[in-house]
Short mmCIF file of C-alpha atoms in Angstrom, two decimals:
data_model
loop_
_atom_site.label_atom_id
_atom_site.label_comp_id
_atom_site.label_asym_id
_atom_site.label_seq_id
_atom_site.Cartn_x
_atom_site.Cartn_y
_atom_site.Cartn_z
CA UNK C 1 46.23 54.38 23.96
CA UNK C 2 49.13 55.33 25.46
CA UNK C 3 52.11 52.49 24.86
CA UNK C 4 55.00 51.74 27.54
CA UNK C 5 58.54 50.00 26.02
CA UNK C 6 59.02 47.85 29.28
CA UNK C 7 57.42 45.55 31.37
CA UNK C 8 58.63 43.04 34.39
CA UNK C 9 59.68 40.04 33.08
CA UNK C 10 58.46 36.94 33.87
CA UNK C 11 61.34 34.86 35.73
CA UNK C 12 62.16 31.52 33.94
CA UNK C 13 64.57 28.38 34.04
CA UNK C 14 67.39 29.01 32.17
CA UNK C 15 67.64 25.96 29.88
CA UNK C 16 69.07 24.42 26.70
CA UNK C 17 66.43 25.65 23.86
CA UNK C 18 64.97 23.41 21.59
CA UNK C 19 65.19 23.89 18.23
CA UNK C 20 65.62 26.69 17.19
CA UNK C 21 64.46 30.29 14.97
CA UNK C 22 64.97 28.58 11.88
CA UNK C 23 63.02 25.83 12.34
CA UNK C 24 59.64 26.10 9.67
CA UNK C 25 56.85 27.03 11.00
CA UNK C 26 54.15 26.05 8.25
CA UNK C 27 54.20 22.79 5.89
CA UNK C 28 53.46 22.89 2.15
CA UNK C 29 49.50 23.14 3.02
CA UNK C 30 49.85 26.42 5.35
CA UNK C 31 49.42 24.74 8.63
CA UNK C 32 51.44 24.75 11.78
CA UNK C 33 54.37 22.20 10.70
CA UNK C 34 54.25 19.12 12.99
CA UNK C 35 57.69 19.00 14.15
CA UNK C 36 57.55 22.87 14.98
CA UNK C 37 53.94 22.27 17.10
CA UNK C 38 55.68 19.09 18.49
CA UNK C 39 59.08 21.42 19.79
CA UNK C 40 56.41 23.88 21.33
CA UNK C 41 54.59 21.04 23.01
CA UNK C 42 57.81 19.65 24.40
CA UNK C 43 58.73 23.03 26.12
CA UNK C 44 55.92 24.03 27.52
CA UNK C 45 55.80 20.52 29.26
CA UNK C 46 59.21 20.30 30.28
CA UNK C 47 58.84 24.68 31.62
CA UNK C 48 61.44 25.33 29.15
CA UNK C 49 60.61 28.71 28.70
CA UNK C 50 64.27 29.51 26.83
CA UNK C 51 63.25 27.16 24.58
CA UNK C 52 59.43 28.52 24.05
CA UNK C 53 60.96 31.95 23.89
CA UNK C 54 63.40 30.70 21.00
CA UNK C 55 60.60 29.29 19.18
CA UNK C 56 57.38 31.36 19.24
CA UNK C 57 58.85 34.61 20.50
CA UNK C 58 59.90 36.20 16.94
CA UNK C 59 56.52 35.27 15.30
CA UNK C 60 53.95 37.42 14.21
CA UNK C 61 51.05 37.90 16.30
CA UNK C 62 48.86 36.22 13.44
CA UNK C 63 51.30 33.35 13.56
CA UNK C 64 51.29 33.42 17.05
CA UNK C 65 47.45 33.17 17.36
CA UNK C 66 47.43 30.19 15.20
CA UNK C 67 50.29 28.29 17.29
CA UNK C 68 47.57 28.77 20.60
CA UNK C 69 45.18 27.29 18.87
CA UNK C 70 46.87 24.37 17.34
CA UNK C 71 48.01 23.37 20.88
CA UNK C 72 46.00 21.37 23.72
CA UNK C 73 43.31 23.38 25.58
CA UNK C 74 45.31 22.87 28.81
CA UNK C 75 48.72 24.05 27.28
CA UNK C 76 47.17 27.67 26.22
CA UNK C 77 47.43 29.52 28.95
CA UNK C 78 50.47 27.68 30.33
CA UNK C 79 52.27 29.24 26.88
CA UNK C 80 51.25 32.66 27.83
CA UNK C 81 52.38 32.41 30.97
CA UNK C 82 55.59 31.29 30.42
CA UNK C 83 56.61 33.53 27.55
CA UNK C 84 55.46 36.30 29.87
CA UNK C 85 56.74 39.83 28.35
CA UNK C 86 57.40 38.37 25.00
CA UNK C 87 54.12 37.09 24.32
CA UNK C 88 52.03 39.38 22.02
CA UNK C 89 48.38 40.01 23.96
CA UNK C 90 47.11 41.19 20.13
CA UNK C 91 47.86 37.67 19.31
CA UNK C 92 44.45 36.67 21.34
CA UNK C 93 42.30 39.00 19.15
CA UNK C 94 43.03 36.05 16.18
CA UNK C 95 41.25 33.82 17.79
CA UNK C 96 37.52 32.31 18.00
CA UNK C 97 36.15 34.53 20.93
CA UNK C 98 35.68 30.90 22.60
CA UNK C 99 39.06 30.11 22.80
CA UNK C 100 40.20 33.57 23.81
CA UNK C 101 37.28 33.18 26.64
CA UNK C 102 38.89 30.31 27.75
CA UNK C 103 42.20 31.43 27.93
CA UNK C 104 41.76 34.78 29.91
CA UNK C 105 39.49 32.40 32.17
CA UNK C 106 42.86 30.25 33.42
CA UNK C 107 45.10 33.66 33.46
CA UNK C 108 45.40 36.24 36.54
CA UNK C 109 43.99 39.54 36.21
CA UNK C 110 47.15 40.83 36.46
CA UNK C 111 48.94 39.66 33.77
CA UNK C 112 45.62 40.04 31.58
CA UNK C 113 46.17 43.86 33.15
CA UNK C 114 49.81 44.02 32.03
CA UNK C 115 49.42 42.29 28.55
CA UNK C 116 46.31 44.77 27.36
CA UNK C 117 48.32 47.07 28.39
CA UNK C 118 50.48 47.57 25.69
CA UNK C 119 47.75 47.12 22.90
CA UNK C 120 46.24 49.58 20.17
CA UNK C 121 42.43 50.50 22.02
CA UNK C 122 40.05 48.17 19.48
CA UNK C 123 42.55 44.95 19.97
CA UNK C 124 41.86 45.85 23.97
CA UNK C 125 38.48 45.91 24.02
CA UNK C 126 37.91 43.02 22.30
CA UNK C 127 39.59 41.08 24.14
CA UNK C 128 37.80 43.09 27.46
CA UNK C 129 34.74 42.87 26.13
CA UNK C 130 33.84 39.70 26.57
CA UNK C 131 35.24 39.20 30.00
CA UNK C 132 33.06 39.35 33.88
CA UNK C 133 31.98 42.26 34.88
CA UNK C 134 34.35 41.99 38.46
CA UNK C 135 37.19 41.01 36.02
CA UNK C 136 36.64 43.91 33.61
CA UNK C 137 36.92 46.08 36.07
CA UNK C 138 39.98 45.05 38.26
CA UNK C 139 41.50 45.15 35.09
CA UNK C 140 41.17 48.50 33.98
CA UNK C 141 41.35 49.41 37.61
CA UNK C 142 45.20 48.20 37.09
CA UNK C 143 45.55 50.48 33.94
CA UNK C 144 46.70 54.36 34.17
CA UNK C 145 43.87 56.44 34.25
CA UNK C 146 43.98 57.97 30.49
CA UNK C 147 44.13 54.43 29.06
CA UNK C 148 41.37 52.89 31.86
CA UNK C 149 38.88 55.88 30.54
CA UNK C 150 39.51 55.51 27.05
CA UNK C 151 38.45 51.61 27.20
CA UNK C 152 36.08 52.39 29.94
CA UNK C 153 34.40 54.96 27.03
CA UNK C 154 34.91 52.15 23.98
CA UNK C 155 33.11 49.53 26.46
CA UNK C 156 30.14 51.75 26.98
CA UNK C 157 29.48 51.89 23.27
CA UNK C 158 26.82 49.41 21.98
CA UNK C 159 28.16 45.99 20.74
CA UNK C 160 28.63 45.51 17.12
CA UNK C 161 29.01 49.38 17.12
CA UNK C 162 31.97 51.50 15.59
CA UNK C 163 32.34 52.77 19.08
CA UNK C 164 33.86 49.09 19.72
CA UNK C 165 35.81 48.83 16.41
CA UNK C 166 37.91 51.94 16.26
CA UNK C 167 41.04 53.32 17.49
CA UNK C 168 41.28 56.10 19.75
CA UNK C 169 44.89 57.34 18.89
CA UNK C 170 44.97 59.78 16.44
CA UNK C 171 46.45 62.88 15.41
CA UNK C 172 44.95 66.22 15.51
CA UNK C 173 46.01 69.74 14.74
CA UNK C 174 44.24 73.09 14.60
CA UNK C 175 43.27 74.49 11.28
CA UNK C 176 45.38 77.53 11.62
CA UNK C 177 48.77 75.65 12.01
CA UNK C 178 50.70 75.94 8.67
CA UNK C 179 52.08 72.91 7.54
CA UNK C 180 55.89 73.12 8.48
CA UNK C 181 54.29 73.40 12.13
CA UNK C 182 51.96 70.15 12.15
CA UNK C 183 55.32 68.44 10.54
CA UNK C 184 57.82 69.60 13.72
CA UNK C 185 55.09 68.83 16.09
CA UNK C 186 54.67 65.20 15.10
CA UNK C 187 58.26 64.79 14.49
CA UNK C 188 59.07 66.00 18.12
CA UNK C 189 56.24 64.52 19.71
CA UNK C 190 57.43 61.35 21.64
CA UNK C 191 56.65 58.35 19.74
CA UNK C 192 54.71 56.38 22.23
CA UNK C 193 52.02 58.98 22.35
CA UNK C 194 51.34 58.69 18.53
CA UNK C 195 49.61 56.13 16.31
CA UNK C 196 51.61 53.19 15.80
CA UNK C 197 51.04 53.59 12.11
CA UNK C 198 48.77 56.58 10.59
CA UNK C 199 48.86 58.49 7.32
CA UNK C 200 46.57 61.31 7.66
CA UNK C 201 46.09 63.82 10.64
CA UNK C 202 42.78 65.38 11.62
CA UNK C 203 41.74 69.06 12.05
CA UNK C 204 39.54 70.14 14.92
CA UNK C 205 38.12 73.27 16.20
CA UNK C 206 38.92 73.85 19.66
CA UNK C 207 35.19 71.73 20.63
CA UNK C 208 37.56 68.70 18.81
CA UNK C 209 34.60 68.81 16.10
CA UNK C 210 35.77 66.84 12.90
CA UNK C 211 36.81 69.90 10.38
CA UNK C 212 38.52 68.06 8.04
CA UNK C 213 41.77 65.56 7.05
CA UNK C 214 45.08 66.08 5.66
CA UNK C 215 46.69 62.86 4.00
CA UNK C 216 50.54 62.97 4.81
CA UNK C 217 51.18 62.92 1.46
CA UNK C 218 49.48 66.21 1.12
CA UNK C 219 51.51 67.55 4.05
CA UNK C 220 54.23 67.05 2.79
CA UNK C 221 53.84 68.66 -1.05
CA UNK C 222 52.42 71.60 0.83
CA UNK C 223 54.30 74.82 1.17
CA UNK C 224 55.67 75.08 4.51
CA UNK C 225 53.64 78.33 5.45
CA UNK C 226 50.47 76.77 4.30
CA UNK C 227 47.73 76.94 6.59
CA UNK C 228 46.41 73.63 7.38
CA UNK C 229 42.47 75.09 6.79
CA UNK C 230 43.87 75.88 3.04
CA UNK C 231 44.80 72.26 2.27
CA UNK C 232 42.51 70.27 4.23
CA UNK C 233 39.42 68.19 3.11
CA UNK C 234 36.45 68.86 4.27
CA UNK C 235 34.46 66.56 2.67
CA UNK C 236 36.19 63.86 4.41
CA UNK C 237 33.71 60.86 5.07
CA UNK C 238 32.48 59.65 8.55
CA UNK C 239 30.70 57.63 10.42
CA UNK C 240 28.74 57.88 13.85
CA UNK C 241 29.95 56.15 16.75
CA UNK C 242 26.63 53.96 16.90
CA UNK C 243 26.58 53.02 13.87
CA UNK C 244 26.86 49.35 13.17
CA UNK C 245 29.55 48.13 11.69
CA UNK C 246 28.62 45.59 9.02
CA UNK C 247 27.20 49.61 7.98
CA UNK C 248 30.98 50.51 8.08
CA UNK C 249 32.17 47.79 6.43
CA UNK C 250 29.29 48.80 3.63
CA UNK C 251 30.87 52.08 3.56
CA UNK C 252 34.60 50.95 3.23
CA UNK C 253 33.46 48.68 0.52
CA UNK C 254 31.01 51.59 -1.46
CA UNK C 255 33.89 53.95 -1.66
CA UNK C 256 37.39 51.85 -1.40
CA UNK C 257 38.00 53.85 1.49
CA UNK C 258 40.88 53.05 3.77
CA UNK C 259 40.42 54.75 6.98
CA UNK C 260 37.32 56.71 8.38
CA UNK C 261 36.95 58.93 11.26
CA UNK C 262 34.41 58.54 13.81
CA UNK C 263 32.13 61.10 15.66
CA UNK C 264 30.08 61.50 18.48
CA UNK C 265 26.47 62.80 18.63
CA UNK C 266 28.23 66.50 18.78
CA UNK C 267 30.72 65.65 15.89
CA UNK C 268 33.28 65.42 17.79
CA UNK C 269 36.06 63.28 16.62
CA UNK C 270 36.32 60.38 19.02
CA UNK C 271 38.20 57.48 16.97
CA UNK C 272 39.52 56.27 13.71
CA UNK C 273 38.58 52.97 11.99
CA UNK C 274 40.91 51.45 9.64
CA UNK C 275 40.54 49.12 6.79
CA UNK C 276 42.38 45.94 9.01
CA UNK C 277 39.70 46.64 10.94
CA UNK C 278 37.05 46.23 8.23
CA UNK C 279 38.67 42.95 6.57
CA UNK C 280 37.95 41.09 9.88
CA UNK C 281 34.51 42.39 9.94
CA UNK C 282 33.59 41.25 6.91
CA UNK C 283 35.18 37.52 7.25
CA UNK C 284 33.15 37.38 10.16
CA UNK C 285 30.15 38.64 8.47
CA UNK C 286 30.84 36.26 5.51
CA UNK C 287 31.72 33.11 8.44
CA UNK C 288 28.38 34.08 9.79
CA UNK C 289 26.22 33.94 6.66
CA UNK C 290 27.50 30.64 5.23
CA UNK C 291 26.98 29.08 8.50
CA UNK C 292 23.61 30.30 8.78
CA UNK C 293 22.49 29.01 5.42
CA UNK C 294 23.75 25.47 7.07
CA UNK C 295 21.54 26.06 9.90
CA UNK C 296 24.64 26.28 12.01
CA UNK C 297 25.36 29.04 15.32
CA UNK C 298 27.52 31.51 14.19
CA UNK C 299 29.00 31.38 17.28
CA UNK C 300 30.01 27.63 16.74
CA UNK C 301 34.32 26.71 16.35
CA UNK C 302 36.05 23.85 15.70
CA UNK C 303 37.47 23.97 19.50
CA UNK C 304 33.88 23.52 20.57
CA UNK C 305 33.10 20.64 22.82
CA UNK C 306 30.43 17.54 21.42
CA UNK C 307 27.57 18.42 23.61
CA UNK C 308 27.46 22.27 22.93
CA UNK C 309 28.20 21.65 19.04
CA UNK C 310 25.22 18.91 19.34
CA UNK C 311 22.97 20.94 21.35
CA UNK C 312 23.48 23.91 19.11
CA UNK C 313 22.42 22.05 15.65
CA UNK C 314 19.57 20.32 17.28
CA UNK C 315 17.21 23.27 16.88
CA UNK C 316 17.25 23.78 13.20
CA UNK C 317 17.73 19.87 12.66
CA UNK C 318 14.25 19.29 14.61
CA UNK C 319 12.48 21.91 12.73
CA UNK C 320 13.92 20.14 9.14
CA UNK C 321 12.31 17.05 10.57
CA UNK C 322 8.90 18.58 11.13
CA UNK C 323 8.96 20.13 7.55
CA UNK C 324 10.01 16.79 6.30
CA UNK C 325 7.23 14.62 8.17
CA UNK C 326 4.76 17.77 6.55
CA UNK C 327 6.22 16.92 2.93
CA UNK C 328 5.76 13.44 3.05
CA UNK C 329 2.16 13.62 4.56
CA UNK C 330 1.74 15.01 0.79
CA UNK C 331 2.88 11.23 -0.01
CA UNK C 332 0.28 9.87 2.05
CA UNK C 333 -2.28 11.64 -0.12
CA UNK C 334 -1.25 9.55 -3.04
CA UNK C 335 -1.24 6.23 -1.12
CA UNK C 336 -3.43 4.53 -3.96
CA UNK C 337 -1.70 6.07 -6.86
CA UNK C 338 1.73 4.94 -5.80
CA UNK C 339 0.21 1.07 -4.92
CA UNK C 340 -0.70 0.90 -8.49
CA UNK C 341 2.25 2.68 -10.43
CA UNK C 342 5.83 1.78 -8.65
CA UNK C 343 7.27 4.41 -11.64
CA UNK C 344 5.62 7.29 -9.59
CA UNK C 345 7.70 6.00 -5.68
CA UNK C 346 10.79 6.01 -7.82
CA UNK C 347 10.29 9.00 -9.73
CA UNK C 348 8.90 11.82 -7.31
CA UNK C 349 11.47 12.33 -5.42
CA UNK C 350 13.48 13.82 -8.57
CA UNK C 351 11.36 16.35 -8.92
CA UNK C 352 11.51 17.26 -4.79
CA UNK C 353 15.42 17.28 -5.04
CA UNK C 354 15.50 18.88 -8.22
CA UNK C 355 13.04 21.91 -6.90
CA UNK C 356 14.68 21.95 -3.61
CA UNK C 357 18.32 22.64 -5.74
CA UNK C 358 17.08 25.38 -7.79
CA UNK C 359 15.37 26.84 -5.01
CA UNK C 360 18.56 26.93 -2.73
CA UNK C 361 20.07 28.63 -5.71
CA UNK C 362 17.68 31.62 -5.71
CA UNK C 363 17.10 31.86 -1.42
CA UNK C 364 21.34 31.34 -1.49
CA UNK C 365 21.53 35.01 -4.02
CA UNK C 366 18.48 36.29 -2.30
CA UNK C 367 19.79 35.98 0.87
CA UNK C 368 23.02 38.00 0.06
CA UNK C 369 21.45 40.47 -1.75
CA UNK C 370 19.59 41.58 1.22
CA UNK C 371 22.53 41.35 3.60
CA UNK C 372 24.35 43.74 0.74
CA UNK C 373 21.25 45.96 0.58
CA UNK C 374 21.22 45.02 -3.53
CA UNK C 375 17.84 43.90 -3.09
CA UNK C 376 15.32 46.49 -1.97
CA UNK C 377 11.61 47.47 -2.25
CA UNK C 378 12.84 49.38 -5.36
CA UNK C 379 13.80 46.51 -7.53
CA UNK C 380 11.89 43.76 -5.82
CA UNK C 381 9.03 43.22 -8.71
CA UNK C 382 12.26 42.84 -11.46
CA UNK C 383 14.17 40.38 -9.63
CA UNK C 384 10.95 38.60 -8.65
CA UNK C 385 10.26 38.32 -11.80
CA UNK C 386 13.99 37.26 -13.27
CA UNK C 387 13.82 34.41 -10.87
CA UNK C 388 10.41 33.31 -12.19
CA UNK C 389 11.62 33.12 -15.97
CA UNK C 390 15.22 31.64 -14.77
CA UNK C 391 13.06 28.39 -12.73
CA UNK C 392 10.65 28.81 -16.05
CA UNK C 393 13.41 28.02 -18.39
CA UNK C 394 15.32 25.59 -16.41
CA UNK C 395 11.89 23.92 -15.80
CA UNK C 396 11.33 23.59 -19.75
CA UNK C 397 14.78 22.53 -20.08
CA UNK C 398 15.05 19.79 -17.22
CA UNK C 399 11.53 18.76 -18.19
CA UNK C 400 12.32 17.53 -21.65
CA UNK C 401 15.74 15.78 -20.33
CA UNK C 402 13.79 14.08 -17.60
CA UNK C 403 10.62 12.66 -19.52
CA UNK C 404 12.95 11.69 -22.00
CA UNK C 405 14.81 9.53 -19.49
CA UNK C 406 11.70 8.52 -17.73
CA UNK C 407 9.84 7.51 -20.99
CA UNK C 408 12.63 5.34 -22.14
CA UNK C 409 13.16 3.75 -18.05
CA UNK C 410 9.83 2.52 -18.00
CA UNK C 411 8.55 2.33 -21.41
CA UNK C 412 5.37 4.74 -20.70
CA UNK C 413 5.16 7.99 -22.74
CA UNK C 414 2.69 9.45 -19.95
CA UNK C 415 5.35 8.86 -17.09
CA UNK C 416 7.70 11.22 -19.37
CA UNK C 417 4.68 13.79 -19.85
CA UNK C 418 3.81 13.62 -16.03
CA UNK C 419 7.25 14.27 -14.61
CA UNK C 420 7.93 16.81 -17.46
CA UNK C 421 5.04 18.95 -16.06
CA UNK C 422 5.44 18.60 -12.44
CA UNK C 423 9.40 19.31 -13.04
CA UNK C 424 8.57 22.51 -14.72
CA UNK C 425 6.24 23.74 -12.38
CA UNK C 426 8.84 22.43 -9.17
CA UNK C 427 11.14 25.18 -10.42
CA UNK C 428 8.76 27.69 -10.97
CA UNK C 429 7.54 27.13 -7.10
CA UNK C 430 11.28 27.02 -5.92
CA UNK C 431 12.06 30.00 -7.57
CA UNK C 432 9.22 31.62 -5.94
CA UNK C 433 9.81 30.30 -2.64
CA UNK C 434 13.84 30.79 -3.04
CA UNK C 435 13.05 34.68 -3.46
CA UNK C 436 9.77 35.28 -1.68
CA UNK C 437 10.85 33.68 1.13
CA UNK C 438 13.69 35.27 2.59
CA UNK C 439 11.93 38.94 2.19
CA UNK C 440 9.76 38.08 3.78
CA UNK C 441 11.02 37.40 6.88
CA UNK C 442 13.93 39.73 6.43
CA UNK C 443 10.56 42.41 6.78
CA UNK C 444 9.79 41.05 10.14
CA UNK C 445 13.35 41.29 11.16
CA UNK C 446 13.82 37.85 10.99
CA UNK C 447 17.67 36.82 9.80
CA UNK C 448 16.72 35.06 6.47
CA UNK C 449 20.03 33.35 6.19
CA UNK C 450 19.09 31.27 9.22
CA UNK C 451 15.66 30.83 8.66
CA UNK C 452 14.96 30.47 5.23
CA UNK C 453 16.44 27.43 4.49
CA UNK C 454 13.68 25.08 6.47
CA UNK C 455 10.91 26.86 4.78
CA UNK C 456 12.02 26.52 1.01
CA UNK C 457 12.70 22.86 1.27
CA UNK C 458 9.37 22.23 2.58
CA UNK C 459 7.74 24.64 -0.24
CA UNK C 460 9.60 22.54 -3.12
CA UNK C 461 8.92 19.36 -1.12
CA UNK C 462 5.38 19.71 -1.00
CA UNK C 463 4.70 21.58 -4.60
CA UNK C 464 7.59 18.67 -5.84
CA UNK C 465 5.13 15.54 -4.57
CA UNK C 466 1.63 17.10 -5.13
CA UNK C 467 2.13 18.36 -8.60
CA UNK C 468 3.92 15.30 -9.47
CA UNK C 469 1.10 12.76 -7.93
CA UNK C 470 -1.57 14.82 -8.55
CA UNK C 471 -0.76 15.46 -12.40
CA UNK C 472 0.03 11.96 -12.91
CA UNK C 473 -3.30 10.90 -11.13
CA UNK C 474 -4.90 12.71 -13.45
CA UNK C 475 -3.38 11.24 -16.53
CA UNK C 476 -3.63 8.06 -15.26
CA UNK C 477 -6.87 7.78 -13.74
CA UNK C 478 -5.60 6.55 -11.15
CA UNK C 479 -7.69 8.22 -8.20
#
């Protein structure tokens, strides 16, 4: 996008600041220092906007991302506002979208209009993105027209797409330039129509279809009447604009790449996608895995309200407590058997919680190994079958330290026998479960990380009481 160097400036009281640009900004555990949050507070409720200026204008937009957060809902936009020209729009793109959402909700289009404004094209469309459709559009309707197009384009891409992720400023030369040419272009081309940072240029044929890359650092060791089509590389790596982007992130990880180009249908070069880029993909990707294995919304942030938080964990927490009420029906079974033996109430539900840990073990590596693509039909039988000797051998091991235990707790050899057996084959059933499981349902498209977790439990609950009771019904003769 193109960049501008001024905009109006917001008018503000001229008072005495508070504090001042040496004050920390971060205690000894890396969050926003009390005192410093407590200055910020102070202007913002007083409309000391010298004072906010002094403080949180010279931070990075990181920093400054942070700061919003830490602050009271109703104080947000009230800082943006009042830093007006100084205040960093990227700094809303380090945010929880919710947050953001909220933000953008209490500010006027026309300051949303000025503030995007000035950002690279992927920090402006995600903070468009997002928005209502009437406010997207007055908006961009504010923008110039080669900026408005550009997002207008990036917007039209699917969501979760490299289409939405990349850059589109670049630079570009045609193959027959020699070198010392691409160098005086770019170093009298105005800066605000080049990258803000870049270290490789792009060659096109006159359809702009990807040829190849030059890194600068090749540029510059060239020979100054080298053609660029002599020193470029074709076999520069890309990716399709539709692609998804945990697919790019793949990619970036696969081959410790830095920067890829991106192409349309026609291989045209349309954007760039750089490696900051990628490291917030894949903390959100990570974020939204561990949270799923919790049975938690990946959407869910600390700055969410009770109700929606509550509402939002009440799905997965009611489908726990229909798997639970289905493993202790298993119980019921074994009504008589437990009358007549307390040892078996107090002992079965060791060999439940020991499955149901070993079993989270295996569905917790399963589980990432298909989001990695590490786990395919190609290897499936081997680590099947891994996992079944791993729960095997723990089995055997736990086993003997648990009938030991047991034996000596309540004096009966055949309690130590009994739990030995049903512990070993607990683990064998939760390793099964813990890697069966989540293929499965990752082959009907179902997200394994959220769903598997309900499913296991229940398998090492039920296996955990009914091999326990059962065997020890047996043994007993207690039926």
């Amino acid at each position: 996008m193109t960049k501008i160097d001024e905009r109006p400036s917001a008018t503000a009281p001229e008072l005495e600041p508070i504090g001042g640009d040496t004050a920390p900004i971060y205690d000894e555990n890396g969050a926003i220092e009390p005192d410093f949050l407590r200055d910020v507070t102070a202007a913002i409720e007083t409309g000391n906007s010298a004072s906010l200026r002094a403080l949180a204008g010279r931070l990075h937009e990181a920093d400054l991302g942070l700061l919003v957060v830490s602050l009271e809902p109703e104080l947000r936009p009230k800082l943006v506002e009042m830093m007006g020209d100084e205040f960093d729009f990227a700094a809303l793109t380090e945010m929880d979208d919710r947050t953001r959402d909220e933000i953008l909700a209490e500010l006027p289009n026309a300051t949303v209009a000025e503030g995007v404004r000035e950002l690279e094209s992927d920090d402006a469309v995600t903070i468009l993105e997002d928005l209502e459709p009437e406010d997207q559009a007055e908006i961009l309707e504010a923008l110039p027209a080669a900026d408005r197009v550009q997002l207008q384009r990036s917007l039209d891409y699917p969501e979760y797409s490299a289409g939405r992720l990349m850059h589109t400023t670049f630079v570009t030369a045609p193959p027959f330039w020699t070198a010392g040419q691409a160098i005086d272009v770019m170093r009298d081309t105005d800066e605000e129509h080049l990258p803000e940072s870049f270290f490789e240029i792009f060659i096109v044929d006159p359809a702009h279809r990807l040829l190849g890359n030059i890194f600068l650092d090749t540029l510059m060791r060239a020979k100054s009447r080298a053609k660029l089509e002599e020193i470029m590389n074709v076999e520069r790596r890309r990716v399709a604009v539709t692609e998804q982007r945990d697919d790019v992130a793949r990619l970036f990880q696969r081959y410790n790449l830095v920067s890829v180009p991106v192409v349309d249908e026609a291989e045209r070069l349309v954007g760039v996608i750089t490696i900051d880029d990628i490291v917030d993909v894949i903390q959100e990707e990570a974020d939204a895995e561990v949270k799923a294995l919790g049975g938690v919304s990946e959407n869910e942030e600390l700055s969410d309200t009770v109700w929606w938080t509550a509402k939002s964990r009440f799905v997965w927490l009611f489908v726990n407590l229909i798997t639970a009420f289905i493993a202790s029906s298993v119980l019921g079974l074994f009504e008589g058997s437990l009358q007549k033996m307390v040892a078996l109430a107090v002992l079965a539900p060791i060999v439940a919680s020991q499955g149901g840990n070993a079993a989270t073990q295996t569905m917790t590596v399963a589980v990432r190994a298909l989001a990695t693509r590490e786990l395919s039909r190609a290897n499936a039988a081997r680590v099947i079958l891994r996992e079944i000797m791993v729960g095997a051998l723990n089995g055997v091991a736990f086993g003997v330290i648990t009938g030991i235990v047991a034996s000596i707790w309540f004096g009966l050899a055949g309690v130590g026998v009994v739990i030995a057996l049903a512990m070993l084959t607990n683990l064998i059933a939760g390793a099964l479960g813990g890697i069966l499981i989540p293929q499965v349902l990752h082959r009907f498209d179902i997200d394994p990380a959220v769903s598997s977790s309900p499913f296991v439990t229940t398998v090492t609950d039920v296996v955990g009481f009914a091999s326990f009771l059962g065997i020890a019904t047996l043994w007993f003769g207690l039926g």
